[in-house]
């Protein structure tokens, strides 16, 4: 099958790649753009490890075709910190030990950031339901929820 | 601040909670996991898997696949050496089916091509002709005399004459006089319990890049709990020399026991060898992970126990049947028997276990293998007895619970252990007194895991600037770099930040067992301590040389060499930085190393208390409150200890309420994606409260016990007990999903 040229913006940089029409956005990010921060845990939209922002919407990049990214603005975990300045969520995940193996962490961070942009003061149950699309097999979620709560509080204070 | 019981000294680092050394890499997406690794000129692999639970392989025709441009190699069983025996043979059989495919998803062939898409296309073109055979996936049916025979002659010497053909092993042990024990009891009860197979469910699928030349020399980058196990097992399957294979572990996205063995790992090597030594990458899909890796055993269990009116348990027995897939040696029935009554001091006991083969994937270890099933059966029955006799479940466990000096149900005498302390902590916790509403109930259960030492090799090198680097062979699954760095900082008397812990490849150290058996912080920590003593001794020697005194007259304290006493002479202490700065001139590099198979791992006991609410209309169980109390011996980094407790509890909750393999009549696995194999999500769970009990383990310099495994054990029975308390219905089969709970409520009338 012939490949299709795709031009997009990823983490503020303009990028180009050739996508096979069968490749997902996740494949393209990982294999064509060397952005391996987004992970494939399932490939069926059930684990959230591949979460990225696509034109301001939180998506599972394993459910988006690479060719759909034409002209899109994408942000991934690699663009979350501002240079060496970590996003408060990233700092709080480390501080609260909200990761064990860390494989789910990029997806959780991207999803949690999307939540806090919509709702700066989520309740515990709002956090749990928002993050219900992200699987973590290691932590039991307790420390993840607390890290998000703490980051939200800090960001509200900072605003 | 934590205190060292042995020296009475306050710890400076142990018990603190600094950021983990690999935190930054893991929150920025930089950490490299199995599938994140690529090499120049690399090929991509795909695997052809059997759609049948049991089938003779008549013919494999790869000619159409090989005709595709860009397809570089196909391997089948015919490419692997013959003549293997025992576990090596089973590993080889499991890597690629031989005469028969033994379960749905069993690998039959693999192909390497220049792109992933091409490899998948090529796999579709490999034609396999099967002769479908009758199959069996249920453990009790597999034990029938007329069951389809999976592996003729599988029985070992322990199996009684005339047993069913799929029985591979029989185990029996006990003590005392059961009949006398039951005669003493005021109440004797028995129950039948079943648990379904569950999967470890690590979010990272298996992934490896392998490279091997025609000379049998190779390299592999792989997500694994144990690089030396990968090396040994792949070499056995391929008939190559283990020393010629260098295995580098990637970061690992969860394992829980499932990544202590091999499934597809020899395939990239075999393909590479056939493709002129080009590196080959193989990444499993989620469906492949669920169909053909992991899982744990399914179990069918009978338990009988006698109790006096005062709560004393006078006799107990179990009869467990567990299938471990199509090969002997994989069922955890032996461990299950040993764990069954490990929490109790009972004079009269008997244990019988049967290892059974079935047309299911080859079982792998899953967090405290065997213990959760055993606990489900035994701790449920203990609860039934307590309720009938109107006794408090914690008091009954305190009354019968094992303590130091007691002979364990499985043989040895316990040294210092903390079961009673976990029970007391549970009793004192506010959760145990929280008021309950309608349709709500509370359940209690305890759990146990042996913990493990295992072959260990560690080295520690002092750098020129007085910092230290520790090389360990146990992959960091949940913060062990942090715990080992804390212990190294404490031992050397330097700052935590001045220690770098590296997880190294097989060429860099002697053999290490994997991160399994809750051993990383225990065994690598203990070996690190010994290695550090070697380095300290050398640093004291360098100081003695400089001061021109006897090395015995130098002591190490707070990161510096000091004269041991006034007799030694008066010298200003020499810091590690000063000694290291000069080491090139004073005798060369300073390092220490240690190799051993440490004993004294020290079991960890835990007690869980759970409150649930059961919707009487749907049978849905909501976990309202959850408490874990567990003995850590010594919590080196308490946050990661809590994390192990919480993660174990969450997996146990999933196993109790929702998870389970579903096989169709055709023997095919029906739930091969996370949507259908549903693990707990954030909205299914409450916060998980923890109490870290510390009864220091005398077998470790800092008192550490492994903490990883025990936590998955109590949730299964604790939740069953809570559902009973809420509804009066006793569920003796897992998972306790809404239809099952509703049916049990209805059956009770
Ligand atoms: S990989 Fe996309 S949701 Fe799991
Ligand atoms: S930390 Fe391992 S899956 Fe979340």
Tab-separated table of C-alpha atoms and ligand atoms in Angstrom, chain A residues 26 39-50 60-63 133, ligand 1:
chain	number	residue	atom	x	y	z
A	26	UNK	CA	0.564	5.856	18.088
A	39	UNK	CA	2.977	3.461	25.144
A	40	UNK	CA	0.936	0.665	23.661
A	41	UNK	CA	-0.656	-1.347	26.429
A	42	UNK	CA	-3.601	-2.730	24.485
A	43	UNK	CA	-4.077	-1.202	21.043
A	44	UNK	CA	-7.843	-1.325	21.575
A	45	UNK	CA	-8.560	1.900	23.431
A	46	UNK	CA	-8.873	0.257	26.839
A	47	UNK	CA	-5.728	1.182	28.774
A	48	UNK	CA	-4.966	4.843	28.101
A	49	UNK	CA	-1.192	4.289	27.989
A	50	UNK	CA	-1.161	5.899	24.543
A	60	UNK	CA	-6.185	7.245	22.703
A	61	UNK	CA	-3.652	7.515	19.914
A	62	UNK	CA	-4.007	3.782	19.199
A	63	UNK	CA	-7.555	4.522	18.007
A	133	UNK	CA	-9.812	5.052	30.998
C	1	LIG	S1	-2.774	1.395	23.816
C	1	LIG	FE1	-4.245	2.846	23.315
C	1	LIG	S2	-5.685	2.636	24.888
C	1	LIG	FE2	-4.273	1.030	25.294
